Amino acid sequence: MISIPLEHYLVVAAVIFAIGACGFLARRNALVALMSIELMLNAVNVTLVAFNRWHGDNHTGQMFAFFIIAVAAAEAAVGLAIVLALFRLKKSVRTDTADLLKN
Amino acid sequence: MSYLGPASFYICSLLAVSGALGTVLSRNAIRSAMCLLATIVGIAGLYVALSAQLLAAVQLIVYAGAVVVLFVFVIMMIGPSGSPTRDNRTFKTRAAGAGLFAAATLVALGLVWKAAALLNLFDMSTLAKKTLKGAPSFPHVFDPPRPDLGSVEGLGRALFGEGMVAFELSGLLLLVAIVGVMAIARTRQPASTKEPGALPLAPTDASSTEEPTS
Amino acid sequence: MEFLSSLFPSPESSFPLLAVILGLPALGALFNGVFGKRLGNDGVRLMALATVFGSFLGAVATFLLLHHAGAAHEHHVRFVWNAWRWLALDTTNIEVTFSVDNLSSVMLLVVTGVGFLIHVYATGYMKEDPSFHRFFAYMNLFIFAMLILVLGDSLPIMFVGWEGVGLCSYLLIGFWFEDSKNAAAGSKAFIANRIGDFGLLVAMAMILHHVGTLSWHGMDAQAGQLLTNVQLWPIGGGLPSWMPAFLLKPRTVDAATLVGLMLMLGCAGKSAQIPLYVWLPDAMAGPTPVSALIHAATMVTAGVYLVARMNFVFMLSPTAMMVVAGVGALTALFAATIGLVQNDIKKVLAYSTVSQLGFMFMGVGVGAFASGIFHLVTHAFFKAALFLCAGCVIHAMHARVHDTDASQDMRNMGGLRKHMPRTFFAYTAATLAIAGFPLTAGFFSKDEILFRGLVNRIEPSAALKQLVGRSAPKGLNHEQLQGLISSLTTPSWFHKAVFIIGLVAAVLTAFYMFRSWFLTFFGDFRGWRIVPGWKDTGHGHDEHEHEHEHEHGHGHEHEHEHGHEHEHGHEQETKHKKDGPVPHEAPDSMTWPVVILAVLALFAGFVNAGSIHLTPWFEHWLSPVFEGSAKMLATVQTGEALHKVEYGAMAGGTLAFLIGAGAAWWVYRAKGGEPARRAADAAPGLHRLVLDKWRIDELYEATVIGFLDSLADTSAWVDKWIVDGIIAKLTSALVALAGSVLRLVQNGKVQAYGAVMVAGLASVGAFFVLPHGKVVVNVDPKSGNYVLHAPPGIGYHYRWDVDGDDKWDGGDSWTLRAVSDVRPANAPGPGESRTYRVEVRNAFGLTKLELVTLTRPKVDKSSPERAMNDKGVAP
């Protein structure tokens, strides 16, 4: 039986993480930035689950991934609320409009 | 049958990566959200391949069912006016950013390619070989999974055993998040200035949007 | 007595009663300071009086126990209480230890006893003051600090108390700090004392260096170590050679003299001697009980106590002793002349205090330590009584005169004898005592000093011969020490001069004291027109309400202004006199302490009345403390001849009293002050000069203060134009530049911060991507071979060249072998060095070549471990 080795999963995860990081850095839309963060979190989850598959005698990696999903859900909710507040304040969800601290 | 595993991996990976690219590159926020959904589904497939069935289900329920829907809900609520249609960065900035990104990508790809070649990751013939775990040999080929890995019972026992405290804390975290979201997203308009029936979140007039600054 | 003894079975090693004596006033200070406002005046009064009275009882018990123990053994008894260790030094430890011996028990009784009486007095005097609790917090704190000073078993602990009383003095002089004049007086006292403290610190450091210990008994036993020469540079060593020669050449002084002089500088600051006396007259700005307690009875006598305490050091240096006695004599005379013409009753008493302190220094300076301390005690009684009487008088004056200066001006007083009988009695008794009326306390103590000044000779040679070999400094042979010792003695002309100056000062003392007595209590009242039954309508009887009807500047300006007037203020007579009530006697809480002190002033002398053939109990009591010093003293006559000189001195003292008092009577009573006016008219310049206190303040102003001011101006200029103008500008420009660069990064955009994060991650990633080849060389403990360890890593492959043939071992193939040992055949021989190679390739295919050079040391027996240390790693 041909099975896919650990490294392939890691490469996929790294690619998704890099895409998410670039998206977070490059996009000015706060909503897309939040989505990019979700991408990065998911990529990390993939590595965790893959390593858990390699060390198959416990569930630590999957447990970790589970908690990350919970945190990500909370983060998405709070992040979206902040985006809403920002939108109400600036009538825009562009992140570069949120520069009140600068002045 | 023996190629089903690799095929499902490549399909799911392709779905996830292309979805990620779509999320980041799409101009339209709704399209981004849909691409994110694709990524999430792909990653759920990877979870299944990695014998994390429960996690795959959770992934679909939480992300596809809740988070993405929430995104879409917010996008709809804000409407097209909030999403920037035009990028006001100069051409130079964009060119510099793109160049930098391209260079970094090339370096990273080169490194990965070289590493993959060195580690024989592309040699499909080695993939069938069972190697001893722990020995410094590449690639790392998985053992046959134990049946309880990733099952509801296995993960459930782990979560409510050693992960009990963390599990309870994550419940607390979610509660705090709910309260926090309500505190942040609530509009604090004086009752007198608020028109009856006006949507509290809709940026219909100037006073409602400028209110939090005062 | 048995009961007391049973409480403290071994007081010479542990005597915790001292903790109680010390702790009570500290407790009072804490309570009054922290909770005083809430306690209310009654609570504060109870707290303040109870704590000090408790201390007094403890002091009495201590005294009785000491007496008991001293009666049993005829040696120097010390009761010790060790609190904790303060500092552990290389050579010695500084313990927080308190001890009481015969000398400190006397001081203890004076401080707590007189302190208690003055506390009682102050409860009446300060009754109306809004800061009642603050006052008593300071007063209790002062008692606490003074007790530390007196009970401290070593110089550093005493110094803590020394500074503590200085602080309390400052706080209490400036107690009414709303008036900037008072605050300035406090600062002046503080600064003058700092100059003295400098001397004390230098002395401490020198003693620590030469003697090695700072505790009393340790220094007593080892003081001979100070008989060594030290070199003294005018400015300091290591000056450039182009400086004038006299600045480059060190003077040779013996350490004992230097330590003595430095101690004396400290004492001069604390005890208001020339040249640092100037703060004490100004210190009268504080409330009168403060003047009585701190600036007459206790704190200012600390210098005398210190000289007596350090007698073993002073006795080693007749030079230092001569300075002490000379400074004392000059101060006694000098201050007395100023006291002659002052009009402010407190100023008269202040200069009198300076003068009497001079007497004390005269006493201790001629080796009559017991006499000096005795005068300290009697002075505490009569000067406290005088100040408290002055306070009563001022209290009475405040019924109608609210200005501080005017209420203390004797030209506004007069005839108070009829109105204030108790105060009059006390003032009379204390005046007789200070002026030396036969058989009063001051008569005995002052005569003792004058007599000792005449007959004592400090000749340490006889006793010092015993020191040879015991605690004499090392490096001095017998002959050198003999030579050093034989030079130590005081000349006889000096003693005669001291005696004569003292006698003249005694005449002046009698004169100015009786002058103040006559001006205050005799003649007609000059303050206001007395209207019996007069009721105050405008002003409440608020004694500390500072109404500055005429705004005066500083004290001396005020004096200056009055200097044009004659002794009896025409100003007041020409002005329309106000109506006022009959001057009233002070309340009982104020008069009783005064009366007790006055009685003590009259009769306390009999405890040391050796001159009239009573047993000089006081001198015997203190003799164990000064035992060693007594051996270095000689008298010019002995036996009957000595007694004859004593009678002569006594007659001289009595004569001085008669002359001074008679002159005062003639000038101010018989002639109504006319001769004084005529004398002032005859020599107006001199009169002005004396009235202005010889313009010493102005001299200091022009020299020391002027110098410091110009120094400060220069510093300010440098600070403004160099530090601020150039250095600070440069710094701020640099910071602004850095800010403008960093502002680009700190732009408030989340994504920019994210980019920085990614950059950090990238650098961490680069660390993992790049190969690492740092080789660790170990030695196999069994075979003694070198073993090279290349770093491990994921996907790392290695190839080695350890056989020295410049080719990779085993062809060009890569292995996973991270460890390679060098065979003995390929290892470097002794003194040789060889280079080995290793190449590392990581999972990304990046390689790194590493060269390792091993050198074996030449020495045969050297172990391979040594070689390890000498290995060099070349890139």
PDB file of N, CA and C in Angstrom, chain B residues 23-82:
ATOM      1  N   THR B  23      -8.893  32.697  -1.426  1.00  0.00           N
ATOM      2  CA  THR B  23      -9.262  33.549  -0.298  1.00  0.00           C
ATOM      3  C   THR B  23      -8.457  34.822  -0.302  1.00  0.00           C
ATOM      4  N   VAL B  24      -7.168  34.642  -0.515  1.00  0.00           N
ATOM      5  CA  VAL B  24      -6.284  35.790  -0.377  1.00  0.00           C
ATOM      6  C   VAL B  24      -6.363  36.696  -1.593  1.00  0.00           C
ATOM      7  N   LEU B  25      -6.523  36.090  -2.759  1.00  0.00           N
ATOM      8  CA  LEU B  25      -6.398  36.883  -3.975  1.00  0.00           C
ATOM      9  C   LEU B  25      -7.710  37.495  -4.441  1.00  0.00           C
ATOM     10  N   SER B  26      -8.821  36.956  -3.991  1.00  0.00           N
ATOM     11  CA  SER B  26     -10.088  37.420  -4.528  1.00  0.00           C
ATOM     12  C   SER B  26     -10.377  38.861  -4.121  1.00  0.00           C
ATOM     13  N   ARG B  27     -10.931  39.621  -5.060  1.00  0.00           N
ATOM     14  CA  ARG B  27     -11.281  41.013  -4.771  1.00  0.00           C
ATOM     15  C   ARG B  27     -12.579  41.078  -3.954  1.00  0.00           C
ATOM     16  N   ASN B  28     -13.416  40.130  -4.220  1.00  0.00           N
ATOM     17  CA  ASN B  28     -14.738  40.154  -3.616  1.00  0.00           C
ATOM     18  C   ASN B  28     -14.719  39.380  -2.301  1.00  0.00           C
ATOM     19  N   ALA B  29     -15.199  40.020  -1.254  1.00  0.00           N
ATOM     20  CA  ALA B  29     -15.130  39.407   0.068  1.00  0.00           C
ATOM     21  C   ALA B  29     -15.969  38.141   0.128  1.00  0.00           C
ATOM     22  N   ILE B  30     -17.115  38.158  -0.560  1.00  0.00           N
ATOM     23  CA  ILE B  30     -17.960  36.968  -0.553  1.00  0.00           C
ATOM     24  C   ILE B  30     -17.227  35.801  -1.198  1.00  0.00           C
ATOM     25  N   ARG B  31     -16.518  36.118  -2.280  1.00  0.00           N
ATOM     26  CA  ARG B  31     -15.787  35.061  -2.963  1.00  0.00           C
ATOM     27  C   ARG B  31     -14.670  34.544  -2.048  1.00  0.00           C
ATOM     28  N   SER B  32     -14.063  35.456  -1.345  1.00  0.00           N
ATOM     29  CA  SER B  32     -13.042  35.041  -0.387  1.00  0.00           C
ATOM     30  C   SER B  32     -13.621  34.062   0.611  1.00  0.00           C
ATOM     31  N   ALA B  33     -14.778  34.401   1.131  1.00  0.00           N
ATOM     32  CA  ALA B  33     -15.390  33.536   2.134  1.00  0.00           C
ATOM     33  C   ALA B  33     -15.683  32.171   1.551  1.00  0.00           C
ATOM     34  N   MET B  34     -16.145  32.142   0.296  1.00  0.00           N
ATOM     35  CA  MET B  34     -16.445  30.855  -0.334  1.00  0.00           C
ATOM     36  C   MET B  34     -15.181  30.029  -0.520  1.00  0.00           C
ATOM     37  N   CYS B  35     -14.090  30.731  -0.923  1.00  0.00           N
ATOM     38  CA  CYS B  35     -12.822  30.022  -1.083  1.00  0.00           C
ATOM     39  C   CYS B  35     -12.335  29.492   0.257  1.00  0.00           C
ATOM     40  N   LEU B  36     -12.537  30.266   1.299  1.00  0.00           N
ATOM     41  CA  LEU B  36     -12.160  29.810   2.637  1.00  0.00           C
ATOM     42  C   LEU B  36     -12.923  28.528   2.971  1.00  0.00           C
ATOM     43  N   LEU B  37     -14.180  28.520   2.546  1.00  0.00           N
ATOM     44  CA  LEU B  37     -14.991  27.325   2.779  1.00  0.00           C
ATOM     45  C   LEU B  37     -14.361  26.115   2.077  1.00  0.00           C
ATOM     46  N   ALA B  38     -13.894  26.359   0.834  1.00  0.00           N
ATOM     47  CA  ALA B  38     -13.255  25.266   0.096  1.00  0.00           C
ATOM     48  C   ALA B  38     -12.020  24.772   0.851  1.00  0.00           C
ATOM     49  N   THR B  39     -11.208  25.690   1.303  1.00  0.00           N
ATOM     50  CA  THR B  39     -10.015  25.309   2.059  1.00  0.00           C
ATOM     51  C   THR B  39     -10.394  24.451   3.252  1.00  0.00           C
ATOM     52  N   ILE B  40     -11.425  24.895   3.941  1.00  0.00           N
ATOM     53  CA  ILE B  40     -11.810  24.196   5.160  1.00  0.00           C
ATOM     54  C   ILE B  40     -12.259  22.774   4.847  1.00  0.00           C
ATOM     55  N   VAL B  41     -12.983  22.654   3.762  1.00  0.00           N
ATOM     56  CA  VAL B  41     -13.429  21.322   3.382  1.00  0.00           C
ATOM     57  C   VAL B  41     -12.222  20.454   3.020  1.00  0.00           C
ATOM     58  N   GLY B  42     -11.300  21.048   2.257  1.00  0.00           N
ATOM     59  CA  GLY B  42     -10.099  20.289   1.895  1.00  0.00           C
ATOM     60  C   GLY B  42      -9.334  19.843   3.118  1.00  0.00           C
ATOM     61  N   ILE B  43      -9.189  20.729   4.064  1.00  0.00           N
ATOM     62  CA  ILE B  43      -8.432  20.381   5.262  1.00  0.00           C
ATOM     63  C   ILE B  43      -9.164  19.307   6.061  1.00  0.00           C
ATOM     64  N   ALA B  44     -10.493  19.371   6.042  1.00  0.00           N
ATOM     65  CA  ALA B  44     -11.267  18.315   6.704  1.00  0.00           C
ATOM     66  C   ALA B  44     -10.960  16.973   6.052  1.00  0.00           C
ATOM     67  N   GLY B  45     -10.822  16.985   4.721  1.00  0.00           N
ATOM     68  CA  GLY B  45     -10.450  15.745   4.038  1.00  0.00           C
ATOM     69  C   GLY B  45      -9.089  15.255   4.480  1.00  0.00           C
ATOM     70  N   LEU B  46      -8.135  16.183   4.608  1.00  0.00           N
ATOM     71  CA  LEU B  46      -6.807  15.796   5.084  1.00  0.00           C
ATOM     72  C   LEU B  46      -6.912  15.165   6.475  1.00  0.00           C
ATOM     73  N   TYR B  47      -7.778  15.722   7.289  1.00  0.00           N
ATOM     74  CA  TYR B  47      -7.952  15.169   8.643  1.00  0.00           C
ATOM     75  C   TYR B  47      -8.406  13.715   8.553  1.00  0.00           C
ATOM     76  N   VAL B  48      -9.351  13.456   7.636  1.00  0.00           N
ATOM     77  CA  VAL B  48      -9.824  12.081   7.496  1.00  0.00           C
ATOM     78  C   VAL B  48      -8.666  11.181   7.096  1.00  0.00           C
ATOM     79  N   ALA B  49      -7.838  11.682   6.135  1.00  0.00           N
ATOM     80  CA  ALA B  49      -6.710  10.880   5.695  1.00  0.00           C
ATOM     81  C   ALA B  49      -5.723  10.641   6.822  1.00  0.00           C
ATOM     82  N   LEU B  50      -5.680  11.579   7.746  1.00  0.00           N
ATOM     83  CA  LEU B  50      -4.766  11.424   8.874  1.00  0.00           C
ATOM     84  C   LEU B  50      -5.448  10.723  10.047  1.00  0.00           C
ATOM     85  N   SER B  51      -6.543  10.061   9.778  1.00  0.00           N
ATOM     86  CA  SER B  51      -7.343   9.332  10.767  1.00  0.00           C
ATOM     87  C   SER B  51      -7.679  10.195  11.971  1.00  0.00           C
ATOM     88  N   ALA B  52      -8.213  11.425  11.644  1.00  0.00           N
ATOM     89  CA  ALA B  52      -8.755  12.266  12.711  1.00  0.00           C
ATOM     90  C   ALA B  52     -10.203  12.553  12.346  1.00  0.00           C
ATOM     91  N   GLN B  53     -11.020  11.519  12.418  1.00  0.00           N
ATOM     92  CA  GLN B  53     -12.376  11.624  11.901  1.00  0.00           C
ATOM     93  C   GLN B  53     -13.205  12.619  12.695  1.00  0.00           C
ATOM     94  N   LEU B  54     -13.098  12.550  13.998  1.00  0.00           N
ATOM     95  CA  LEU B  54     -13.887  13.457  14.824  1.00  0.00           C
ATOM     96  C   LEU B  54     -13.500  14.908  14.551  1.00  0.00           C
ATOM     97  N   LEU B  55     -12.217  15.121  14.419  1.00  0.00           N
ATOM     98  CA  LEU B  55     -11.731  16.476  14.175  1.00  0.00           C
ATOM     99  C   LEU B  55     -12.240  16.983  12.832  1.00  0.00           C
ATOM    100  N   ALA B  56     -12.286  16.077  11.851  1.00  0.00           N
ATOM    101  CA  ALA B  56     -12.817  16.469  10.548  1.00  0.00           C
ATOM    102  C   ALA B  56     -14.256  16.937  10.683  1.00  0.00           C
ATOM    103  N   ALA B  57     -15.013  16.193  11.467  1.00  0.00           N
ATOM    104  CA  ALA B  57     -16.406  16.586  11.663  1.00  0.00           C
ATOM    105  C   ALA B  57     -16.494  17.927  12.369  1.00  0.00           C
ATOM    106  N   VAL B  58     -15.702  18.088  13.399  1.00  0.00           N
ATOM    107  CA  VAL B  58     -15.709  19.354  14.143  1.00  0.00           C
ATOM    108  C   VAL B  58     -15.317  20.498  13.229  1.00  0.00           C
ATOM    109  N   GLN B  59     -14.314  20.234  12.395  1.00  0.00           N
ATOM    110  CA  GLN B  59     -13.840  21.251  11.455  1.00  0.00           C
ATOM    111  C   GLN B  59     -14.984  21.723  10.575  1.00  0.00           C
ATOM    112  N   LEU B  60     -15.707  20.746  10.029  1.00  0.00           N
ATOM    113  CA  LEU B  60     -16.811  21.117   9.136  1.00  0.00           C
ATOM    114  C   LEU B  60     -17.892  21.870   9.907  1.00  0.00           C
ATOM    115  N   ILE B  61     -18.223  21.387  11.084  1.00  0.00           N
ATOM    116  CA  ILE B  61     -19.331  22.005  11.808  1.00  0.00           C
ATOM    117  C   ILE B  61     -18.956  23.415  12.238  1.00  0.00           C
ATOM    118  N   VAL B  62     -17.778  23.524  12.867  1.00  0.00           N
ATOM    119  CA  VAL B  62     -17.423  24.819  13.436  1.00  0.00           C
ATOM    120  C   VAL B  62     -17.079  25.815  12.346  1.00  0.00           C
ATOM    121  N   TYR B  63     -16.187  25.397  11.444  1.00  0.00           N
ATOM    122  CA  TYR B  63     -15.730  26.374  10.454  1.00  0.00           C
ATOM    123  C   TYR B  63     -16.776  26.613   9.395  1.00  0.00           C
ATOM    124  N   ALA B  64     -17.132  25.509   8.723  1.00  0.00           N
ATOM    125  CA  ALA B  64     -18.072  25.691   7.613  1.00  0.00           C
ATOM    126  C   ALA B  64     -19.424  26.144   8.130  1.00  0.00           C
ATOM    127  N   GLY B  65     -19.821  25.585   9.271  1.00  0.00           N
ATOM    128  CA  GLY B  65     -21.164  25.862   9.748  1.00  0.00           C
ATOM    129  C   GLY B  65     -21.291  27.160  10.497  1.00  0.00           C
ATOM    130  N   ALA B  66     -20.247  27.549  11.185  1.00  0.00           N
ATOM    131  CA  ALA B  66     -20.381  28.727  12.038  1.00  0.00           C
ATOM    132  C   ALA B  66     -19.520  29.879  11.577  1.00  0.00           C
ATOM    133  N   VAL B  67     -18.218  29.642  11.462  1.00  0.00           N
ATOM    134  CA  VAL B  67     -17.312  30.769  11.234  1.00  0.00           C
ATOM    135  C   VAL B  67     -17.554  31.387   9.861  1.00  0.00           C
ATOM    136  N   VAL B  68     -17.600  30.544   8.858  1.00  0.00           N
ATOM    137  CA  VAL B  68     -17.773  31.090   7.515  1.00  0.00           C
ATOM    138  C   VAL B  68     -19.135  31.764   7.383  1.00  0.00           C
ATOM    139  N   VAL B  69     -20.143  31.142   8.018  1.00  0.00           N
ATOM    140  CA  VAL B  69     -21.477  31.763   7.969  1.00  0.00           C
ATOM    141  C   VAL B  69     -21.438  33.130   8.641  1.00  0.00           C
ATOM    142  N   LEU B  70     -20.692  33.193   9.737  1.00  0.00           N
ATOM    143  CA  LEU B  70     -20.569  34.478  10.430  1.00  0.00           C
ATOM    144  C   LEU B  70     -19.909  35.510   9.530  1.00  0.00           C
ATOM    145  N   PHE B  71     -18.847  35.066   8.846  1.00  0.00           N
ATOM    146  CA  PHE B  71     -18.178  35.973   7.909  1.00  0.00           C
ATOM    147  C   PHE B  71     -19.157  36.478   6.866  1.00  0.00           C
ATOM    148  N   VAL B  72     -19.856  35.539   6.298  1.00  0.00           N
ATOM    149  CA  VAL B  72     -20.791  35.913   5.236  1.00  0.00           C
ATOM    150  C   VAL B  72     -21.852  36.866   5.782  1.00  0.00           C
ATOM    151  N   PHE B  73     -22.309  36.577   6.992  1.00  0.00           N
ATOM    152  CA  PHE B  73     -23.313  37.435   7.612  1.00  0.00           C
ATOM    153  C   PHE B  73     -22.804  38.860   7.754  1.00  0.00           C
ATOM    154  N   VAL B  74     -21.580  38.987   8.240  1.00  0.00           N
ATOM    155  CA  VAL B  74     -21.011  40.329   8.421  1.00  0.00           C
ATOM    156  C   VAL B  74     -20.814  41.011   7.092  1.00  0.00           C
ATOM    157  N   ILE B  75     -20.355  40.244   6.116  1.00  0.00           N
ATOM    158  CA  ILE B  75     -20.140  40.850   4.788  1.00  0.00           C
ATOM    159  C   ILE B  75     -21.452  41.384   4.235  1.00  0.00           C
ATOM    160  N   MET B  76     -22.474  40.577   4.407  1.00  0.00           N
ATOM    161  CA  MET B  76     -23.774  41.016   3.924  1.00  0.00           C
ATOM    162  C   MET B  76     -24.252  42.251   4.670  1.00  0.00           C
ATOM    163  N   MET B  77     -24.014  42.258   5.964  1.00  0.00           N
ATOM    164  CA  MET B  77     -24.501  43.374   6.769  1.00  0.00           C
ATOM    165  C   MET B  77     -23.793  44.664   6.404  1.00  0.00           C
ATOM    166  N   ILE B  78     -22.496  44.566   6.202  1.00  0.00           N
ATOM    167  CA  ILE B  78     -21.745  45.772   5.858  1.00  0.00           C
ATOM    168  C   ILE B  78     -22.111  46.229   4.459  1.00  0.00           C
ATOM    169  N   GLY B  79     -22.292  45.280   3.602  1.00  0.00           N
ATOM    170  CA  GLY B  79     -22.661  45.654   2.250  1.00  0.00           C
ATOM    171  C   GLY B  79     -21.460  46.047   1.426  1.00  0.00           C
ATOM    172  N   PRO B  80     -21.658  46.299   0.183  1.00  0.00           N
ATOM    173  CA  PRO B  80     -20.539  46.598  -0.718  1.00  0.00           C
ATOM    174  C   PRO B  80     -19.851  47.912  -0.383  1.00  0.00           C
ATOM    175  N   SER B  81     -20.570  48.813   0.320  1.00  0.00           N
ATOM    176  CA  SER B  81     -19.956  50.122   0.573  1.00  0.00           C
ATOM    177  C   SER B  81     -18.738  50.006   1.478  1.00  0.00           C
ATOM    178  N   GLY B  82     -18.785  49.027   2.377  1.00  0.00           N
ATOM    179  CA  GLY B  82     -17.674  48.927   3.323  1.00  0.00           C
ATOM    180  C   GLY B  82     -16.455  48.307   2.699  1.00  0.00           C
TER     181      GLY B  82
END
